[in-house]
mmCIF file of C-alpha atoms in Angstrom:
data_model
loop_
_atom_site.group_PDB
_atom_site.id
_atom_site.type_symbol
_atom_site.label_atom_id
_atom_site.label_comp_id
_atom_site.label_asym_id
_atom_site.label_seq_id
_atom_site.Cartn_x
_atom_site.Cartn_y
_atom_site.Cartn_z
ATOM 1 C CA MET A 107 11.745 14.515 13.535
ATOM 2 C CA SER A 108 11.369 11.714 16.090
ATOM 3 C CA ILE A 109 8.897 8.819 15.790
ATOM 4 C CA LEU A 110 6.928 10.207 18.734
ATOM 5 C CA ALA A 111 6.621 13.668 17.166
ATOM 6 C CA GLN A 112 5.437 12.171 13.858
ATOM 7 C CA ASN A 113 2.912 9.942 15.627
ATOM 8 C CA MET A 114 1.479 12.848 17.609
ATOM 9 C CA LYS A 115 0.986 14.819 14.398
ATOM 10 C CA ILE A 116 -0.715 11.873 12.648
ATOM 11 C CA ILE A 117 -3.084 11.251 15.582
ATOM 12 C CA ARG A 118 -4.033 14.936 15.727
ATOM 13 C CA ARG A 119 -4.721 15.077 12.004
ATOM 14 C CA GLU A 120 -6.764 11.873 12.076
ATOM 15 C CA LEU A 121 -8.879 13.368 14.864
ATOM 16 C CA GLY A 122 -9.400 16.438 12.678
ATOM 17 C CA CYS A 123 -7.966 18.844 15.252
ATOM 18 C CA THR A 124 -5.778 21.906 14.954
ATOM 19 C CA GLN A 125 -2.718 22.288 17.156
ATOM 20 C CA SER A 126 -4.624 24.884 19.157
ATOM 21 C CA ALA A 127 -7.542 22.489 19.760
ATOM 22 C CA MET A 128 -5.197 19.637 20.715
ATOM 23 C CA SER A 129 -3.352 21.825 23.216
ATOM 24 C CA GLU A 130 -6.721 22.634 24.827
ATOM 25 C CA ILE A 131 -7.694 18.940 24.932
ATOM 26 C CA LEU A 132 -4.376 17.952 26.539
ATOM 27 C CA LYS A 133 -4.417 21.021 28.812
ATOM 28 C CA VAL A 134 -0.987 22.289 27.773
ATOM 29 C CA GLY A 135 0.097 25.602 26.301
ATOM 30 C CA PHE A 136 -0.199 26.081 22.545
ATOM 31 C CA ARG A 137 3.520 26.750 22.045
ATOM 32 C CA THR A 138 4.361 23.800 24.267
ATOM 33 C CA TYR A 139 2.282 21.459 22.125
ATOM 34 C CA VAL A 140 3.808 22.851 18.903
ATOM 35 C CA ARG A 141 7.233 21.976 20.311
ATOM 36 C CA TYR A 142 6.037 18.434 21.086
ATOM 37 C CA GLU A 143 5.101 17.902 17.428
ATOM 38 C CA ALA A 144 8.338 19.510 16.231
ATOM 39 C CA GLY A 145 10.349 17.190 18.484
ATOM 40 C CA GLU A 146 11.879 20.177 20.259
ATOM 41 C CA ARG A 147 10.504 19.278 23.674
ATOM 42 C CA ASP A 148 9.809 16.028 25.534
ATOM 43 C CA ALA A 149 6.213 15.493 26.582
ATOM 44 C CA PRO A 150 5.551 14.335 30.174
ATOM 45 C CA ALA A 151 4.200 10.842 30.844
ATOM 46 C CA ALA A 152 0.669 12.127 31.577
ATOM 47 C CA VAL A 153 0.450 13.805 28.151
ATOM 48 C CA LEU A 154 1.839 10.727 26.363
ATOM 49 C CA VAL A 155 -0.715 8.428 27.991
ATOM 50 C CA LYS A 156 -3.548 10.782 26.981
ATOM 51 C CA MET A 157 -2.219 10.945 23.418
ATOM 52 C CA ALA A 158 -2.062 7.162 23.198
ATOM 53 C CA ARG A 159 -5.640 6.940 24.480
ATOM 54 C CA LEU A 160 -6.819 9.483 21.898
ATOM 55 C CA GLY A 161 -5.218 7.416 19.137
ATOM 56 C CA ASN A 162 -6.506 4.198 20.720
ATOM 57 C CA ILE A 163 -3.047 2.633 20.603
ATOM 58 C CA SER A 164 -0.649 1.388 23.255
ATOM 59 C CA LEU A 165 1.907 3.704 24.840
ATOM 60 C CA GLU A 166 4.697 1.452 23.533
ATOM 61 C CA HIS A 167 3.319 1.763 19.995
ATOM 62 C CA LEU A 168 3.157 5.544 20.310
ATOM 63 C CA LEU A 169 6.761 5.787 21.468
ATOM 64 C CA THR A 170 8.536 3.170 19.348
ATOM 65 C CA GLN A 171 6.621 2.414 16.129
ATOM 66 C CA LYS A 172 5.735 4.770 13.300
ATOM 67 C CA ILE A 173 1.989 4.648 12.787
ATOM 68 C CA GLU A 174 -0.018 5.155 9.593
ATOM 69 C CA SER A 175 -3.308 6.983 9.189
ATOM 70 C CA LEU A 176 -5.339 3.801 8.688
ATOM 71 C CA SER A 177 -3.709 2.187 11.734
ATOM 72 C CA ILE A 178 -5.710 4.523 13.977
ATOM 73 C CA LEU A 179 -9.179 3.618 15.184
ATOM 74 C CA PRO A 180 -10.251 6.540 17.415
ATOM 75 C CA MET A 181 -11.981 5.501 20.629
ATOM 76 C CA ASP A 182 -15.767 5.622 20.700
ATOM 77 C CA THR A 183 -16.841 7.994 23.485
ATOM 78 C CA ASP A 184 -20.176 6.152 23.762
ATOM 79 C CA THR A 185 -18.351 3.199 25.328
ATOM 80 C CA LEU A 186 -16.555 5.146 28.073
ATOM 81 C CA ASN A 187 -19.328 4.940 30.668
ATOM 82 C CA LEU A 188 -20.340 1.346 29.919
ATOM 83 C CA THR A 189 -19.701 -1.400 32.467
ATOM 84 C CA PRO A 190 -16.917 -3.737 31.247
ATOM 85 C CA PRO A 191 -18.539 -6.945 29.907
ATOM 86 C CA GLU A 192 -18.006 -10.322 31.551
ATOM 87 C CA ILE A 193 -16.023 -12.783 29.435
ATOM 88 C CA LYS A 194 -17.851 -16.012 28.617
ATOM 89 C CA TRP A 195 -15.065 -17.914 26.861
ATOM 90 C CA VAL A 196 -11.849 -17.299 24.898
ATOM 91 C CA ASN A 197 -10.180 -19.358 22.159
ATOM 92 C CA PHE A 198 -6.584 -18.171 21.850
ATOM 93 C CA GLU A 199 -5.874 -20.383 18.831
ATOM 94 C CA THR A 200 -8.551 -18.782 16.638
ATOM 95 C CA GLY A 201 -8.559 -15.381 18.351
ATOM 96 C CA GLN A 202 -12.268 -15.669 19.227
ATOM 97 C CA ILE A 203 -13.799 -14.232 22.371
ATOM 98 C CA SER A 204 -17.360 -14.338 23.673
ATOM 99 C CA PHE A 205 -18.913 -11.977 26.230
ATOM 100 C CA LYS A 206 -21.977 -12.162 28.459
ATOM 101 C CA LYS A 207 -24.677 -9.500 28.115
ATOM 102 C CA LEU A 208 -22.889 -7.067 25.817
ATOM 103 C CA ALA A 209 -24.141 -3.483 26.258
ATOM 104 C CA LYS A 210 -22.991 -2.598 22.743
ATOM 105 C CA GLU A 211 -21.801 -4.640 19.785
ATOM 106 C CA GLY A 212 -18.448 -3.917 18.197
ATOM 107 C CA VAL A 213 -15.704 -5.302 15.979
ATOM 108 C CA LEU A 214 -12.314 -6.596 17.064
ATOM 109 C CA ALA A 215 -9.537 -6.330 14.476
ATOM 110 C CA LEU A 216 -7.353 -9.430 14.623
ATOM 111 C CA ASP A 217 -4.414 -8.134 12.597
ATOM 112 C CA GLU A 218 -3.041 -4.944 11.033
ATOM 113 C CA ALA A 219 -4.748 -5.553 7.671
ATOM 114 C CA GLU A 220 -8.192 -5.966 9.282
ATOM 115 C CA LYS A 221 -7.597 -2.906 11.425
ATOM 116 C CA LYS A 222 -6.807 -0.788 8.357
ATOM 117 C CA ALA A 223 -9.877 -2.120 6.524
ATOM 118 C CA ILE A 224 -12.173 -1.204 9.439
ATOM 119 C CA SER A 225 -10.491 2.177 9.820
ATOM 120 C CA ALA A 226 -10.973 2.940 6.105
ATOM 121 C CA TYR A 227 -14.636 1.902 6.276
ATOM 122 C CA ARG A 228 -15.304 4.189 9.248
ATOM 123 C CA ARG A 229 -13.872 7.128 7.308
ATOM 124 C CA MET A 230 -16.312 6.642 4.409
ATOM 125 C CA PRO A 231 -19.340 8.942 4.073
ATOM 126 C CA ALA A 232 -22.726 7.280 4.678
ATOM 127 C CA GLU A 233 -23.561 7.011 0.945
ATOM 128 C CA LEU A 234 -20.239 5.314 0.173
ATOM 129 C CA LYS A 235 -20.676 2.874 3.073
ATOM 130 C CA THR A 236 -24.089 1.863 1.720
ATOM 131 C CA ALA A 237 -22.707 1.398 -1.814
ATOM 132 C CA PHE A 238 -19.742 -0.586 -0.470
ATOM 133 C CA LEU A 239 -21.950 -2.981 1.492
ATOM 134 C CA LYS A 240 -24.282 -3.489 -1.478
ATOM 135 C CA ASP A 241 -21.304 -4.263 -3.702
ATOM 136 C CA LEU A 242 -19.961 -6.679 -1.096
ATOM 137 C CA GLU A 243 -23.294 -8.504 -0.879
ATOM 138 C CA LYS A 244 -23.514 -8.622 -4.672
ATOM 139 C CA ASN A 245 -20.057 -10.102 -5.269
ATOM 140 C CA TYR A 246 -19.624 -12.259 -2.181
ATOM 141 C CA LYS A 247 -21.703 -14.714 -0.193
ATOM 142 C CA VAL A 248 -21.322 -15.964 3.369
ATOM 143 C CA SER A 249 -21.097 -19.729 3.802
ATOM 144 C CA GLY A 250 -20.532 -21.923 6.807
ATOM 145 C CA THR A 251 -16.783 -21.698 6.271
ATOM 146 C CA GLY A 252 -16.542 -17.967 5.674
ATOM 147 C CA LEU A 253 -16.815 -15.432 2.882
ATOM 148 C CA LYS A 254 -16.658 -16.756 -0.683
ATOM 149 C CA ALA A 255 -16.532 -14.877 -3.976
ATOM 150 C CA ARG A 256 -19.469 -15.380 -6.292
ATOM 151 C CA LYS A 257 -18.871 -16.459 -9.859
ATOM 152 C CA LEU A 258 -18.652 -13.248 -11.819
ATOM 153 C CA ALA A 259 -19.274 -12.904 -15.533
ATOM 154 C CA PRO A 260 -16.135 -12.125 -17.542
ATOM 155 C CA ALA A 261 -15.642 -8.425 -18.070
ATOM 156 C CA LYS A 262 -16.545 -7.101 -21.496
ATOM 157 C CA PRO A 263 -13.674 -5.590 -23.475
ATOM 158 C CA ALA A 264 -13.661 -1.806 -23.350
ATOM 159 C CA THR A 265 -14.887 -0.045 -26.468
ATOM 160 C CA PRO A 266 -12.077 2.055 -27.952
ATOM 161 C CA LEU A 267 -12.706 5.795 -27.905
ATOM 162 C CA THR A 268 -13.057 7.656 -31.168
ATOM 163 C CA PRO A 269 -10.759 10.644 -31.840
ATOM 164 C CA ALA A 270 -13.751 12.999 -31.443
ATOM 165 C CA VAL A 271 -14.635 11.597 -27.987
ATOM 166 C CA GLU A 272 -10.992 11.753 -26.853
ATOM 167 C CA LYS A 273 -10.720 15.375 -28.002
ATOM 168 C CA LYS A 274 -13.909 16.271 -26.132
ATOM 169 C CA ALA A 275 -12.648 14.610 -22.934
ATOM 170 C CA GLU A 276 -9.310 16.444 -23.165
ATOM 171 C CA ALA A 277 -11.143 19.755 -23.618
ATOM 172 C CA LYS A 278 -13.146 19.125 -20.417
ATOM 173 C CA VAL A 279 -9.957 18.383 -18.471
ATOM 174 C CA GLU A 280 -8.276 21.557 -19.730
ATOM 175 C CA LYS A 281 -11.372 23.614 -18.880
ATOM 176 C CA ALA A 282 -11.412 22.198 -15.356
ATOM 177 C CA LYS A 283 -7.719 23.061 -14.920
ATOM 178 C CA GLU A 284 -8.313 26.648 -16.055
ATOM 179 C CA GLY A 285 -11.197 26.992 -13.616
ATOM 180 C CA LYS A 286 -8.953 25.895 -10.753
ATOM 181 C CA LYS A 287 -6.271 28.400 -11.733
ATOM 182 C CA LYS A 288 -8.732 31.302 -11.899
ATOM 183 C CA GLY A 289 -10.544 30.477 -8.690
ATOM 184 C CA LYS A 290 -9.000 31.629 -5.445
ATOM 185 C CA PRO A 291 -9.008 29.011 -2.695
ATOM 186 C CA GLY A 292 -11.077 30.272 0.211
ATOM 187 C CA ARG A 293 -10.792 29.214 3.827
ATOM 188 C CA LYS A 294 -13.529 27.023 5.171
ATOM 189 C CA LYS A 295 -15.832 28.776 7.594
ATOM 190 C CA LEU A 296 -15.068 27.590 11.108
ATOM 191 C CA ASP A 297 -18.023 26.014 12.869
ATOM 192 C CA LYS A 298 -17.303 27.014 16.460
ATOM 193 C CA LYS A 299 -20.150 24.923 17.866
ATOM 194 C CA ALA A 300 -18.978 21.764 16.088
ATOM 195 C CA LEU A 301 -15.378 22.450 17.154
ATOM 196 C CA LYS A 302 -16.402 22.844 20.811
ATOM 197 C CA GLU A 303 -18.396 19.603 20.671
ATOM 198 C CA LYS A 304 -15.370 17.785 19.231
ATOM 199 C CA ILE A 305 -13.039 19.190 21.888
ATOM 200 C CA ASP A 306 -15.463 18.255 24.686
ATOM 201 C CA ARG A 307 -15.824 14.728 23.263
ATOM 202 C CA LEU A 308 -12.058 14.234 23.087
ATOM 203 C CA LYS A 309 -11.646 15.676 26.578
ATOM 204 C CA MET A 310 -13.971 12.915 27.806
ATOM 205 C CA ILE A 311 -11.461 10.377 26.504
ATOM 206 C CA THR A 312 -8.516 12.045 28.237
ATOM 207 C CA LYS A 313 -10.485 12.264 31.497
ATOM 208 C CA SER A 314 -10.895 8.483 31.448
ATOM 209 C CA VAL A 315 -7.114 8.164 31.819
ATOM 210 C CA PRO A 316 -6.073 7.634 35.458
ATOM 211 C CA LYS A 317 -3.791 10.262 36.934
ATOM 212 C CA ILE A 318 -0.135 9.310 36.698
ATOM 213 C CA THR A 319 2.607 10.365 39.076
ATOM 214 C CA VAL A 320 6.253 9.714 38.185
ATOM 215 C CA ARG A 321 8.793 9.836 40.985
#
């Protein structure tokens, strides 16, 4: 499978779309899109540009570099209709940039590690995000020079488990395994309304791509 085919599959999965939904978003036939992902057919430039926009990556990255799940930061549809902000100043040495009258605040990832960290955070459920931020505030403090770790108390040695406790824990694990074997996995009920809303939202992103003509 080619790099492009793998990247298209990863982007689709990260967007939580089926192949059928993605073919509708890109306005291509279902079988045609399946062949794109299988590497059996070359996608036209217009489709590739839309796919890169959906994954919020450059066209060069889509075509030449294998991407990972956490390397994708899907575009926020709320920003599509906003007027581009005016740049106040830029410091290329530190990678800092300041804008005038921002319509919406956001975060710029400066390197691949930061991008993955932000991507992982955005995938967390609301409860986990809250717990993560509380833990961050508890263990770290912000100073004038950046983020510094607080002095943490040394961890207490773990209390060894008694044979009775170990046996009880093993019994719970075995019981859980048996329950999984007996239970038949059922298909999740498809929420057609939610699916349509997702497709419409992703279509908004593809519509923001200018029409391309290759001669």
